[in-house]
Short mmCIF file of C-alpha atoms and ligand atoms in Angstrom, two decimals:
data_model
loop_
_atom_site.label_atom_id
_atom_site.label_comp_id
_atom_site.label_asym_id
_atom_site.label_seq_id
_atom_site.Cartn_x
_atom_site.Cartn_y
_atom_site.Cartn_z
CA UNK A 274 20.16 1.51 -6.02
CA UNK A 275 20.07 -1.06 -8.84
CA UNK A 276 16.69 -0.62 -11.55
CA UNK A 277 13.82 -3.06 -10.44
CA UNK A 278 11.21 -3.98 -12.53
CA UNK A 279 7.29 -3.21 -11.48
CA UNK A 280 7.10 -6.51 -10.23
CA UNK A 281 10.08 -6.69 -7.89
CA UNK A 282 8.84 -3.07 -6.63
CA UNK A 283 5.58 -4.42 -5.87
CA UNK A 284 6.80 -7.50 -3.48
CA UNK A 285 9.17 -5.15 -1.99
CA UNK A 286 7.04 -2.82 -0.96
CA UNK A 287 3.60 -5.10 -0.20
CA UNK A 288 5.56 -8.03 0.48
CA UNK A 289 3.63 -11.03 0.96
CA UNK A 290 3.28 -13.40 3.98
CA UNK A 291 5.48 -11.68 5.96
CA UNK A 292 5.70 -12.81 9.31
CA UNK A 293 6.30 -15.50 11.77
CA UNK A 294 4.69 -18.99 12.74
CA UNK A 295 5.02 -19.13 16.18
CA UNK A 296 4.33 -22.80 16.14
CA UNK A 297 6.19 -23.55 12.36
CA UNK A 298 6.37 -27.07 11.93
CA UNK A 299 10.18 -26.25 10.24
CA UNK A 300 12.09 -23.25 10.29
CA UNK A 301 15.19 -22.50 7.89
CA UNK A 302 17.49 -19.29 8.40
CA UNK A 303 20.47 -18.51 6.06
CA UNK A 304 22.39 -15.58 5.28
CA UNK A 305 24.76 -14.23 3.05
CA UNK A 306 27.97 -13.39 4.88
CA UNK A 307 28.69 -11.05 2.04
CA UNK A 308 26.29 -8.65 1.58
CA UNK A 309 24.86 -9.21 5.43
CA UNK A 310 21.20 -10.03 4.57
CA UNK A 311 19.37 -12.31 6.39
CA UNK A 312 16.05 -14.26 5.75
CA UNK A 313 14.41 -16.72 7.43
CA UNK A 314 11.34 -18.79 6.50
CA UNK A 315 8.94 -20.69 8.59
CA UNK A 316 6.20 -23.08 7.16
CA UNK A 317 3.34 -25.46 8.29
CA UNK A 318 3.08 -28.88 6.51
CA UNK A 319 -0.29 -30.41 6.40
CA UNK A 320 -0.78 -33.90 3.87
CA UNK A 321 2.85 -33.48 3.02
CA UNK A 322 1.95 -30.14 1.69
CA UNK A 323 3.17 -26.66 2.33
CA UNK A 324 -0.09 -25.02 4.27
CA UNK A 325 1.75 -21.79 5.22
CA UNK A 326 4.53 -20.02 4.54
CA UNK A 327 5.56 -17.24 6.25
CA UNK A 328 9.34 -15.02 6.52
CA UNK A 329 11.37 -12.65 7.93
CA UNK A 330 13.80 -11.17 5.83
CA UNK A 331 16.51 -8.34 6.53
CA UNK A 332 18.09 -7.41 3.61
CA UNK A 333 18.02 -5.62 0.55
CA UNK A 334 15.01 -4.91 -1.85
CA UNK A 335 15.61 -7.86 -4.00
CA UNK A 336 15.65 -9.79 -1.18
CA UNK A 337 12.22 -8.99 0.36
CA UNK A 338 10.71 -9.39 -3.23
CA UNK A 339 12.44 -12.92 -3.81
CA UNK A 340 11.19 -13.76 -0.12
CA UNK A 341 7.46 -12.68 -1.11
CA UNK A 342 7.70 -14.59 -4.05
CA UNK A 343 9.27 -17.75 -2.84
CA UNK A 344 6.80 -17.77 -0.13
CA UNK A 345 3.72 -17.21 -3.10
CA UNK A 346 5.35 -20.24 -4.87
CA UNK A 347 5.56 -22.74 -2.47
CA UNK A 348 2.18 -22.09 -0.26
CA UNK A 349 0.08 -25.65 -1.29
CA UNK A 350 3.06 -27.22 -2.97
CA UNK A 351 4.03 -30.60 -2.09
CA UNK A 352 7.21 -30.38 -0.05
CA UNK A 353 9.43 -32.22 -2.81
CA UNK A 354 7.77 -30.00 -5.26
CA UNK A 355 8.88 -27.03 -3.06
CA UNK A 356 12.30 -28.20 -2.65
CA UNK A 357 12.72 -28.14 -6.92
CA UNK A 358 11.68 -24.37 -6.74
CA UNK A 359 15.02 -23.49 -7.93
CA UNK A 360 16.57 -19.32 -7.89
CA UNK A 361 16.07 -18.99 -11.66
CA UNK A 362 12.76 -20.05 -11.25
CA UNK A 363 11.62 -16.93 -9.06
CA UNK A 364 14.01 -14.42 -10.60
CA UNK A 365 11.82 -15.14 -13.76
CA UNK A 366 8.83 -15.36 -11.79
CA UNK A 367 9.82 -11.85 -10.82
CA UNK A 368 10.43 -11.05 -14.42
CA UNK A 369 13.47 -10.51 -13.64
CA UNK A 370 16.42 -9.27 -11.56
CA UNK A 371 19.15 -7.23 -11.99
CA UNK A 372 22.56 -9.35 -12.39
CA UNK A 373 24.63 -7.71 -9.18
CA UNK A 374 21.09 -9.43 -7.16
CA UNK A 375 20.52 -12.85 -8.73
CA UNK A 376 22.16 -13.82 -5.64
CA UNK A 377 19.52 -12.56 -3.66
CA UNK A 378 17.49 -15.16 -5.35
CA UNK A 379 19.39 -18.16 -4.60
CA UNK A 380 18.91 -16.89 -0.80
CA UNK A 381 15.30 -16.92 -0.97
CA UNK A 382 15.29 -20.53 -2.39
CA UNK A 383 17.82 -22.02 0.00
CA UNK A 384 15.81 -20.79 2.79
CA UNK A 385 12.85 -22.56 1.66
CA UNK A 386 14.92 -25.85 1.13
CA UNK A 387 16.38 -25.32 4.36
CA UNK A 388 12.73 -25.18 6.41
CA UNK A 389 11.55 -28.26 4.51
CA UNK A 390 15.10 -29.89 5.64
CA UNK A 391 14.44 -28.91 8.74
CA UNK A 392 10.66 -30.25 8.92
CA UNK A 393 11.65 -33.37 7.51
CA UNK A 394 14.68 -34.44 9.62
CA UNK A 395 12.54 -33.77 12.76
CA UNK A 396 9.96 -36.07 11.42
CA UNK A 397 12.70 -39.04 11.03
CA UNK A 398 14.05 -38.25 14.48
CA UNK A 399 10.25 -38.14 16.12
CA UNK A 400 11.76 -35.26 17.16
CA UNK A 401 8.21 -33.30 17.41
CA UNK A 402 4.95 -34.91 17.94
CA UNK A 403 2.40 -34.09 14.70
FE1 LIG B 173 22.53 -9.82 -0.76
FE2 LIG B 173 20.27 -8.93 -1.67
S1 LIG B 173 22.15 -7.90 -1.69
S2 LIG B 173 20.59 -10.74 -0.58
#
């Protein structure tokens, strides 16, 4: 198992706002065909602004921690300040990760990007009623 830092051991193991919205107003799920993790994030937009942010993530260590801290980052952001949150961004948040898992990082922020994507392109399409 690679070193973590304090700080990545503390979001792995008390990850925060894990979880589901069961009625998300966008949901983003990618994975990593490579290492088989999986994370997917779910948010509420209120005022243009992330409200809640909640995820699900099956992977790795560095994975849970990046998903805790992506999710801590973007909860009362403005969506297009969300969507700058970029992987180095929460690796250094996280003080760090360990080389072989900066990809673990870039998972965490696509999956964010992905949910706002998501929210957004339903709004054009009227596809959900707000
Ligand atoms: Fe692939 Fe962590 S090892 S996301």
């Amino acid at each position: 198992m690679p070193v973590y830092n304090e700080k990545v051991m503390d979001h792995f193991m008390n990850p925060r706002n894990v979880g589901e919205i069961a009625d998300a107003d966008g949901v983003g799920e990618v994975g990593n065909p490579v290492c088989g993790d999986m994370m997917t994030f779910y948010i509420k937009v209120k005022d243009d602004r992330l409200e809640d942010v909640k995820f699900k993530t099956f992977g790795c260590g560095a994975a849970i921690a990046v998903s805790s801290m992506v999710s801590e980052m973007a909860k009362g952001k403005t969506l297009e300040e969300a969507k700058k949150i970029t992987p180095r961004a929460v690796a250094d948040q996280l003080e760090g990760l360990p080389k072989q898992k900066f990809h673990c990082s870039n998972l965490g922020a696509q999956a964010l990007k992905k949910a706002i994507n998501n929210y957004q392109s339903q709004k054009k399409t009227g596809g959900k009623k707000k």
